[in-house]
Tab-separated table of C-alpha atoms and ligand atoms in Angstrom:
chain	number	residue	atom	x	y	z
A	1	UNK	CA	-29.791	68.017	9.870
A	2	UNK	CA	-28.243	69.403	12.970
A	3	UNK	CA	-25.723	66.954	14.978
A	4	UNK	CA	-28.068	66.017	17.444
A	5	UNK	CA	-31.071	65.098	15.269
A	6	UNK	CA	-28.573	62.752	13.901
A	7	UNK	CA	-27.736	61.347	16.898
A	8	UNK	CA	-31.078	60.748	17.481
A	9	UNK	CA	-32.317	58.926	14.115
A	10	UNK	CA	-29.310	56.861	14.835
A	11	UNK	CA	-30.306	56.248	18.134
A	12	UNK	CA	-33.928	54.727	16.934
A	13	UNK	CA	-31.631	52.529	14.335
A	14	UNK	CA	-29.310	51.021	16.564
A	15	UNK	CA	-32.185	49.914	19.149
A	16	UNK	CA	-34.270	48.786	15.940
A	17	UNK	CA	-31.593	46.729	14.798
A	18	UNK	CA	-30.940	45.122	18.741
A	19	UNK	CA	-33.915	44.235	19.032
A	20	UNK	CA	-34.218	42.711	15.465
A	21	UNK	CA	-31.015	40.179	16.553
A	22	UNK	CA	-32.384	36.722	16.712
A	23	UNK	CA	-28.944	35.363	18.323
A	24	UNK	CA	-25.892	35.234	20.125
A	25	UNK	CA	-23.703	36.350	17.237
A	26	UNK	CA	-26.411	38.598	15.926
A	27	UNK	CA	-26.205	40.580	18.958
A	28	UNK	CA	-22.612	40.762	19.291
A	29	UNK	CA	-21.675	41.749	15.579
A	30	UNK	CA	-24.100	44.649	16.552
A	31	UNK	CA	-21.898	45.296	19.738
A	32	UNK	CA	-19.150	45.862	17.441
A	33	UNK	CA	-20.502	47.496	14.328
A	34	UNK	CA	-21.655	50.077	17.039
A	35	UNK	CA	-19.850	50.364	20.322
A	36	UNK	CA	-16.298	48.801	18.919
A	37	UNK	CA	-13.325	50.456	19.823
A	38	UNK	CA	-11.613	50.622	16.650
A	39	UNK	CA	-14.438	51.713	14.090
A	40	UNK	CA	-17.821	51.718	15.781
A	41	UNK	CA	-20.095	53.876	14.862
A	42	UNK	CA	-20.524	55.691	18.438
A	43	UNK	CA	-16.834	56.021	19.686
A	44	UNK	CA	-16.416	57.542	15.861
A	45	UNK	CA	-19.423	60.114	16.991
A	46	UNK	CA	-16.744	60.476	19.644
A	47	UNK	CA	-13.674	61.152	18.174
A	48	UNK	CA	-15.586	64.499	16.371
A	49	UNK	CA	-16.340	65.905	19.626
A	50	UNK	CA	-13.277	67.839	19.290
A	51	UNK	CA	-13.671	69.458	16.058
A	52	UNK	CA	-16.983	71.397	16.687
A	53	UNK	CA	-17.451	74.598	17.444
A	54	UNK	CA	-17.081	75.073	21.273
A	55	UNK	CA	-20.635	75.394	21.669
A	56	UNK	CA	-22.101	72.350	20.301
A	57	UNK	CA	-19.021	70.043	22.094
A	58	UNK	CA	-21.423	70.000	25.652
A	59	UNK	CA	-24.597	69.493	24.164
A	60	UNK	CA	-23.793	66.817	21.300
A	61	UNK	CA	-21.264	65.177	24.055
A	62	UNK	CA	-24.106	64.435	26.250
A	63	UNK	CA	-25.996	63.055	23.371
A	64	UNK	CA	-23.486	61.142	22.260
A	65	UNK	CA	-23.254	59.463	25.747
A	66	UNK	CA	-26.969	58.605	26.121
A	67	UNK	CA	-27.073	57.149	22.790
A	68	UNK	CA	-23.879	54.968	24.331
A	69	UNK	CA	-25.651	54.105	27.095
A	70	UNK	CA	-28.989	53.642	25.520
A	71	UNK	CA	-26.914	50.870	22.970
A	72	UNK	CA	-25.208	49.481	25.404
A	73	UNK	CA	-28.260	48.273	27.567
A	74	UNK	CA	-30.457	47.438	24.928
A	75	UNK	CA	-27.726	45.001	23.941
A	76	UNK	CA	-27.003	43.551	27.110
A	77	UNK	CA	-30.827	43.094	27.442
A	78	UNK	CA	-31.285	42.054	23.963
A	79	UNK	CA	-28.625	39.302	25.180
A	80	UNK	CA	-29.881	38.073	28.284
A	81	UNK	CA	-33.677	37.652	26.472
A	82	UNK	CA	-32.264	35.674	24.150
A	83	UNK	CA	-29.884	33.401	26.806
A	84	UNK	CA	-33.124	32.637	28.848
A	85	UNK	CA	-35.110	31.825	25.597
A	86	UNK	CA	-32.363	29.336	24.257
A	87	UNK	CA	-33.403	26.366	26.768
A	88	UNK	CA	-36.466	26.129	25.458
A	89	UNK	CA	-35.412	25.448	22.080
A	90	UNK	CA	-32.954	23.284	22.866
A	91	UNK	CA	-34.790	21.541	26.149
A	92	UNK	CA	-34.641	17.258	26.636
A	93	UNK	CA	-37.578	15.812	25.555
A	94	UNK	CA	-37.540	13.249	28.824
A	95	UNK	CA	-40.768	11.392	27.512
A	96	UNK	CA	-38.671	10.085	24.428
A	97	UNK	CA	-37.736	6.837	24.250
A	98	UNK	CA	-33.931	6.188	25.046
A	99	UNK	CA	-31.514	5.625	22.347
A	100	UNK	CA	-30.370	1.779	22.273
A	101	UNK	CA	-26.506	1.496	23.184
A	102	UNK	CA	-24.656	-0.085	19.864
A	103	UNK	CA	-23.559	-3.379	21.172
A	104	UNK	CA	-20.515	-4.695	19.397
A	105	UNK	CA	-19.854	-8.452	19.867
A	106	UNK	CA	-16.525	-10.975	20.412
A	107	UNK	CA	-15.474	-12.605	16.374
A	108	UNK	CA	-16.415	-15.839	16.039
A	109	UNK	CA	-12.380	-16.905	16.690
A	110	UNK	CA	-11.966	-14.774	19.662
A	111	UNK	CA	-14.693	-16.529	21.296
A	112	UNK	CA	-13.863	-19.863	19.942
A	113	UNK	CA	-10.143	-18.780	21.492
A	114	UNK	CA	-11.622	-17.832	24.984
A	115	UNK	CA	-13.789	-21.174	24.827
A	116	UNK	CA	-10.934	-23.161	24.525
A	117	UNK	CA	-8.472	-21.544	26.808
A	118	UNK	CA	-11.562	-21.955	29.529
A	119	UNK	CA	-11.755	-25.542	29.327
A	120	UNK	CA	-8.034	-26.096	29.243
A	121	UNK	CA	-8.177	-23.754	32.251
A	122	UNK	CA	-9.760	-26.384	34.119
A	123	UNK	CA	-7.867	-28.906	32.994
A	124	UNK	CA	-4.804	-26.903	34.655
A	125	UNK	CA	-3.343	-24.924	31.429
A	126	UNK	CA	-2.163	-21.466	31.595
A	127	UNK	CA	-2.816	-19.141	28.837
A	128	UNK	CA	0.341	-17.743	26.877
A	129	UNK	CA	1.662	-15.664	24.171
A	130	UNK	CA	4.935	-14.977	22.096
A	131	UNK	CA	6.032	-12.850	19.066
A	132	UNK	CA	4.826	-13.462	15.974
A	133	UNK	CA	8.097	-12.497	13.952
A	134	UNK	CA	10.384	-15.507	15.246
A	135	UNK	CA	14.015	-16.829	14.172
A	136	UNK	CA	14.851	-20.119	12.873
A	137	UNK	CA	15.789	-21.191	16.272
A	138	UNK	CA	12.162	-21.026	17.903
A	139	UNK	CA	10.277	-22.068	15.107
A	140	UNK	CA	12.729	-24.754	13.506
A	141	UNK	CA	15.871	-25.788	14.889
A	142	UNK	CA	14.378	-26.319	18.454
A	143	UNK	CA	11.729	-28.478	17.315
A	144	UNK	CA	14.054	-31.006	15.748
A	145	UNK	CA	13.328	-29.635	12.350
A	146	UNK	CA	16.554	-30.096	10.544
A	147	UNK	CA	18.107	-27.199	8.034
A	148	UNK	CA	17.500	-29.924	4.887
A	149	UNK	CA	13.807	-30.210	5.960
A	150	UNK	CA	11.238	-29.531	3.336
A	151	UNK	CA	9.067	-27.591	5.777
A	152	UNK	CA	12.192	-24.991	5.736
A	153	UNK	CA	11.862	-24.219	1.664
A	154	UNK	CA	11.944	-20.548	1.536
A	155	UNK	CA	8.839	-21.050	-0.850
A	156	UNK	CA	6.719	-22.214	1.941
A	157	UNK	CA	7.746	-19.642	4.723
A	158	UNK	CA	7.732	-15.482	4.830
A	159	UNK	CA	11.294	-14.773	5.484
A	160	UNK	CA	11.763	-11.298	6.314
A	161	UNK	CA	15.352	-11.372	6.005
A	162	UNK	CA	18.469	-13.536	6.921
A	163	UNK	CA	17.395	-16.359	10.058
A	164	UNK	CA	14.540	-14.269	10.562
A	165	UNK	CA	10.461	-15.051	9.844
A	166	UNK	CA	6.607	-14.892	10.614
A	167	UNK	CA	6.031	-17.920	12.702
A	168	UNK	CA	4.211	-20.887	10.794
A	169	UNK	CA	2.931	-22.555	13.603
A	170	UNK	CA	2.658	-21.210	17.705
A	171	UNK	CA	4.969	-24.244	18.758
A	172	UNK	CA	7.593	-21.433	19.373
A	173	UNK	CA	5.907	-19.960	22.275
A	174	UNK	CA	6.444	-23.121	24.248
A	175	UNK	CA	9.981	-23.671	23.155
A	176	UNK	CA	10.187	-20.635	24.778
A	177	UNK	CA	8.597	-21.042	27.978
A	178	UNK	CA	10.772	-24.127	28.020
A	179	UNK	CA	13.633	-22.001	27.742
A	180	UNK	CA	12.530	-19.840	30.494
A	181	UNK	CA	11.033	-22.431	33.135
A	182	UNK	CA	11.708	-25.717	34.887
A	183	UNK	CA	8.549	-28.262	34.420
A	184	UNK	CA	6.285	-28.833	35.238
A	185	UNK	CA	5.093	-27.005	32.165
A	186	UNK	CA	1.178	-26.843	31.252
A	187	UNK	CA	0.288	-24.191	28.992
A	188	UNK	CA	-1.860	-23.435	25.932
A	189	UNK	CA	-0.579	-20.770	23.254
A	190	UNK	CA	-3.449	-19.302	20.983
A	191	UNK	CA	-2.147	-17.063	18.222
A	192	UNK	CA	-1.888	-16.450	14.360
A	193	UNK	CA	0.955	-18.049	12.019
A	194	UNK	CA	1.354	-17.613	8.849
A	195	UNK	CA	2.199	-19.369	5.699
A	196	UNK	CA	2.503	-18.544	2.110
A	197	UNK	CA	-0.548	-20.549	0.662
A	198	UNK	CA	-3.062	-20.132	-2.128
A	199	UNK	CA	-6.091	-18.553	-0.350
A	200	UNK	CA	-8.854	-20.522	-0.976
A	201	UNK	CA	-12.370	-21.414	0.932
A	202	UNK	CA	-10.216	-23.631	2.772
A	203	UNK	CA	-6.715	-22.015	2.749
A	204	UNK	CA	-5.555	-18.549	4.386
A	205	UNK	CA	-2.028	-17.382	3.912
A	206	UNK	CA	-2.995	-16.567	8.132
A	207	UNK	CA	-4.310	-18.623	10.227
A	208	UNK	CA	-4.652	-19.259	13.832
A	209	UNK	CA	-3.481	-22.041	16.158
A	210	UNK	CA	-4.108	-23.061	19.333
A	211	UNK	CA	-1.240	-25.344	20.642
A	212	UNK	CA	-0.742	-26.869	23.873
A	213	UNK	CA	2.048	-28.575	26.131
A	214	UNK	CA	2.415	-30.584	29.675
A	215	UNK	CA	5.666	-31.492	30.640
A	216	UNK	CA	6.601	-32.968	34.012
A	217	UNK	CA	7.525	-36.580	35.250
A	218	UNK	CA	5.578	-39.577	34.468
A	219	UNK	CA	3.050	-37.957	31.543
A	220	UNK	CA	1.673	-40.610	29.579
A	221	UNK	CA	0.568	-41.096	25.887
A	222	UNK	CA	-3.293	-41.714	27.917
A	223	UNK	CA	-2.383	-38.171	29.835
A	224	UNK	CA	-2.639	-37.298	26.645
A	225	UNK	CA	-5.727	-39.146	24.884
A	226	UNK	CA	-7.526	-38.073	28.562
A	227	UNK	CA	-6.919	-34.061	27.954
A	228	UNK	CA	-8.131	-34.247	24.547
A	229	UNK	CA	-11.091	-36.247	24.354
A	230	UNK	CA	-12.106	-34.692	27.882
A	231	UNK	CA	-11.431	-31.375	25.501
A	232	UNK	CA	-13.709	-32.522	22.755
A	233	UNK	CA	-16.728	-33.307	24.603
A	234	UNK	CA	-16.199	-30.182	26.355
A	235	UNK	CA	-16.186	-28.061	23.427
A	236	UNK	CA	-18.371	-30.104	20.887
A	237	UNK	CA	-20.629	-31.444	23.332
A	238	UNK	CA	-21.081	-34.400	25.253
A	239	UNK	CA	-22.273	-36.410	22.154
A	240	UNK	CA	-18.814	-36.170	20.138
A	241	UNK	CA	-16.575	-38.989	19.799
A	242	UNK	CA	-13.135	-39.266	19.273
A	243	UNK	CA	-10.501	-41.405	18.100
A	244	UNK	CA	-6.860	-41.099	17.004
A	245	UNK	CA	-4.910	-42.177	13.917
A	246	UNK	CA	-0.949	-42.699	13.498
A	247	UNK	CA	0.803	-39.909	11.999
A	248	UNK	CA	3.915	-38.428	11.921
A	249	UNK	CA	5.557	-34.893	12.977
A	250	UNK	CA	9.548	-34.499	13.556
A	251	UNK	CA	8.821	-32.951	17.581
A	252	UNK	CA	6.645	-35.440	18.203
A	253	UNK	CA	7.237	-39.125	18.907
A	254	UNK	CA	4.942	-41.251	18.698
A	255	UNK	CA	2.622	-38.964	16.999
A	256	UNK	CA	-0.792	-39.169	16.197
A	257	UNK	CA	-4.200	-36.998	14.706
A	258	UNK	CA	-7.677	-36.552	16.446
A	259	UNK	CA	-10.664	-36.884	14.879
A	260	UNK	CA	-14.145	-36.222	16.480
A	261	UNK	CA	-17.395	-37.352	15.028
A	262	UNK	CA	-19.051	-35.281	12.430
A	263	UNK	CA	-21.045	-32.561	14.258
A	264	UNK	CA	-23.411	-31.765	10.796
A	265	UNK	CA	-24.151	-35.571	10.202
A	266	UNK	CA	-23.359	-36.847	13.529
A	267	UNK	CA	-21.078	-39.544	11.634
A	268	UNK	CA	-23.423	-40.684	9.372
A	269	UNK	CA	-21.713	-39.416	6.321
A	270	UNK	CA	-22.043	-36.025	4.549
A	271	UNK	CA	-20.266	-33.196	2.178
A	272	UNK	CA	-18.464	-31.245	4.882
A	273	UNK	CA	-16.651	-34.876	6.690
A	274	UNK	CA	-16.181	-36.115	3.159
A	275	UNK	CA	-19.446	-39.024	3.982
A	276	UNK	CA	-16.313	-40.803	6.354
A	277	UNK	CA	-18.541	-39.045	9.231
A	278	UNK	CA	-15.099	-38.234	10.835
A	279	UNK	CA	-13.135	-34.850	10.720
A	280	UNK	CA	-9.778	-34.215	11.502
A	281	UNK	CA	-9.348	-31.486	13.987
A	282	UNK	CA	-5.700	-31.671	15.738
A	283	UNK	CA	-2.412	-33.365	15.702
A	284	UNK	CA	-0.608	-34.471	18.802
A	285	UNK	CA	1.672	-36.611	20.104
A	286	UNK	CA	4.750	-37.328	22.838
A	287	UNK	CA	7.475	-34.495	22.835
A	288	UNK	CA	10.329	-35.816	21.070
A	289	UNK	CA	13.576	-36.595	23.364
A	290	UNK	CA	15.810	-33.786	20.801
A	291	UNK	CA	13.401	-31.021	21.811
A	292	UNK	CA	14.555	-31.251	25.089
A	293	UNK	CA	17.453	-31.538	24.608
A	294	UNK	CA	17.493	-28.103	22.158
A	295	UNK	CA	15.718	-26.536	25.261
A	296	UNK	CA	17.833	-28.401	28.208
A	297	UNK	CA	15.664	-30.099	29.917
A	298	UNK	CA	16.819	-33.499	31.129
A	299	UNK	CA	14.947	-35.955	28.266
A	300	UNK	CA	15.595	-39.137	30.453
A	301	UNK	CA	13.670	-37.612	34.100
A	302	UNK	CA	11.228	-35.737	31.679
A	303	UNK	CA	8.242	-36.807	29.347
A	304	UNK	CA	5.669	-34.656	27.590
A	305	UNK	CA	2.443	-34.354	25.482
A	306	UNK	CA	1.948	-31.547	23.073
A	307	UNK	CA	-1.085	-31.472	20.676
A	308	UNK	CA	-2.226	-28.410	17.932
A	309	UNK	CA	-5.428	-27.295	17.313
A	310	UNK	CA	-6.318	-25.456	13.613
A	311	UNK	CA	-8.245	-22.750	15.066
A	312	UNK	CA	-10.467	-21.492	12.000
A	313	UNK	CA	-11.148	-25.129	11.311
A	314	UNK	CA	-12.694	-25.787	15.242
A	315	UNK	CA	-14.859	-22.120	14.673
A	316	UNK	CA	-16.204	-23.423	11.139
A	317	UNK	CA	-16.997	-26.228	12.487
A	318	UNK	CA	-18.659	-25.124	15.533
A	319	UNK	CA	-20.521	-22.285	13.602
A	320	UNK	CA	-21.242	-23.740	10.570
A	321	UNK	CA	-19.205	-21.371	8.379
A	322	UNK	CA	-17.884	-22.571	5.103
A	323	UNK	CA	-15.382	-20.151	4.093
A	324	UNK	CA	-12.326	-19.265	6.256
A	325	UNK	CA	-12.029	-16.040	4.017
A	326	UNK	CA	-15.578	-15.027	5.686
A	327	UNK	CA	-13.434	-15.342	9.650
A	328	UNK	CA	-10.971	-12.015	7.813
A	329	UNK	CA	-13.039	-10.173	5.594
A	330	UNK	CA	-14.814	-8.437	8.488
A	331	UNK	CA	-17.992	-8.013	6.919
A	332	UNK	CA	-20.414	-6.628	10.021
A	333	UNK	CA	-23.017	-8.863	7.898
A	334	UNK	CA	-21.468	-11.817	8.392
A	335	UNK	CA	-20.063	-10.869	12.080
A	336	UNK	CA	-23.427	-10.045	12.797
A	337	UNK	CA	-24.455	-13.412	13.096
A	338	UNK	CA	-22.626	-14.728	15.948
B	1	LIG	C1	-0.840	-29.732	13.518
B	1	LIG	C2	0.152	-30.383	14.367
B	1	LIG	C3	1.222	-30.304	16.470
B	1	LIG	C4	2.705	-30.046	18.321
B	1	LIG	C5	1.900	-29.502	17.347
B	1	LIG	C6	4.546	-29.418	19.810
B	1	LIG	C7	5.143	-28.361	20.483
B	1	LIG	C8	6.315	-28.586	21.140
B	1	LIG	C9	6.877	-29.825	21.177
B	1	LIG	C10	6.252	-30.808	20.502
B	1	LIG	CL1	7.073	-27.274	21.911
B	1	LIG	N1	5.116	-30.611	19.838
B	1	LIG	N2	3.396	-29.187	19.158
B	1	LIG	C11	2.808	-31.430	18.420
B	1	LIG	C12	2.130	-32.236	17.515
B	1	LIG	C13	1.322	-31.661	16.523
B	1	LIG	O1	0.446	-29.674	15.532
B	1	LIG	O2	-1.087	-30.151	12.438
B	1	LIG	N3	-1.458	-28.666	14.004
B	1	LIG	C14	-2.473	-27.959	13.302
């Protein structure tokens, strides 16, 4: 076969093969198998040129450069036919239905959280926060809990090393915004605290707490009975009652517990308030004189009422949930539902 029926059999090949490409990538490994610089097939037809005889150079040279240019626009058309095909293929169906955005949706203790810091919004408390990690200072020493206390037993605290621990109740965010403010003081501090207990359906080794504080002259032990029974029928609803029992905590003096009216029996008696149709839900009480004092604020111009809320126990309640494992597992099942 004489050089320039070869170039010519090749010729029908190449444009067989173009127009065979069914893509993008089909078409280009063809650019390169033929018209690549380094070893395509053409620019090798090329570098031979030399090595005829003299005679053949012109003719197969010319051949050589229509095949070239015979390649090179069958490719580029070979390309664009395929470009303008692609929309179709790959064209919005408008007539389909839309896709439904995934909602997500607040867990059941950040909205019990937000529901509470609303309605203690309007009963003038600002929302704060502290550190979770807190020394002996914050969360003991300032709230007249002495160093022989039994609620200081390393065995009942996460120490994470010398003075230094995860907070077990949110009591030290206010000792700290008494620290950093002259009263009045009225502010609510939501948050988690943590202590080592045997989890149980009833018992997390974290928990959350939602603790509050109003500080300024001339606030009364009904100041405080007013806030949280206002609070209760607020958040229950307008059939809960409350009342309060004596207790006992060392920043608080005289100090008492809130209980509100069974929500599931509506007092009548049942499993979940123990058939006493009450249910404890806070403790509370006047801020004791040496917490002031640990904070400087003058204890004889100055009175207080601080109360705190178990958090997981007001959402169970509220929600009907029976397990305060089920709040932290974060099963979407169970998440789902609220
Ligand atoms: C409970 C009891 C309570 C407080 C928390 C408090 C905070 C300061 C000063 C005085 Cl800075 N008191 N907080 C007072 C009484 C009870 O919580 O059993 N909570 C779940």
């Amino acid at each position: 076969m004489s050089g320039l029926d070869e170039v010519r059999a090749l010729r029908e090949a190449a444009l067989a093969q173009v127009e065979a490409a069914d893509d993008a990538d089909g078409v280009e490994r063809l650019r390169i198998e033929w018209l690549g610089r380094k070893a395509g097939r053409i620019p090798a037809l090329m570098k031979a040129i030399p090595s005829l005889p003299p005679a053949e150079r012109g003719p197969f040279g010319q051949a050589v450069n229509d095949l070239k240019a015979a390649v090179t626009a069958r490719l580029e058309a070979r390309k664009a036919a395929l470009e303008t095909a692609r929309p179709h293929a790959a064209a919005v169906d408008v007539t389909l239905p839309g896709r439904r955005p995934a909602f997500g949706r607040l867990h059941p203790l950040s909205r019990t959280v937000r529901e509470m810091s609303d309605i203690f919004g309007r009963l003038g408390f600002e929302v704060v926060e502290g550190p979770e990690v807190e020394d002996e200072f914050h969360n003991f020493v300032g709230l007249n809990i002495p160093p022989a206390h039994p609620a200081r037993d390393p065995l009942d605290n996460y120490y994470l090393g010398d003075h230094v621990l995860l907070r077990t109740q949110t009591s030290t965010v206010q000792v700290r915004i008494m620290e950093s403010r002259r009263p009045p003081v009225r502010v609510v501090a939501p948050g988690r605290v943590y202590r080592p207990d045997t989890v149980d359906a009833g018992h997390s080794n974290m928990f959350h707490q939602l603790e509050g504080l109003w500080v300024d002259r001339g606030v009364t032990f009904a100041d405080l009975k007013g806030v949280l029974s206002t609070f209760a029928r607020a958040f229950f609803g307008p059939a809960a009652r409350t009342k309060f029992q004596p207790s006992y905590f060392p920043f608080t003096e005289p100090s008492a517990e809130m209980y509100v009216s069974c929500l599931l029996c509506g007092g009548a008696g049942c499993p979940t308030c123990k058939r006493s149709g009450w249910i404890e839900i806070l403790g509370c009480g006047m801020v004791d004189p040496n917490v002031f004092e640990a904070v400087g604020y003058d204890a004889e111009a100055y009175t207080g009422l601080a109360f705190g809320f178990g958090l997981d126990r007001c959402a169970m309640l509220k929600y009907g949930i029976h397990d305060i494992r089920l709040l932290f597992e974060d099963d979407v099942r169970f998440l789902r539902q609220f």
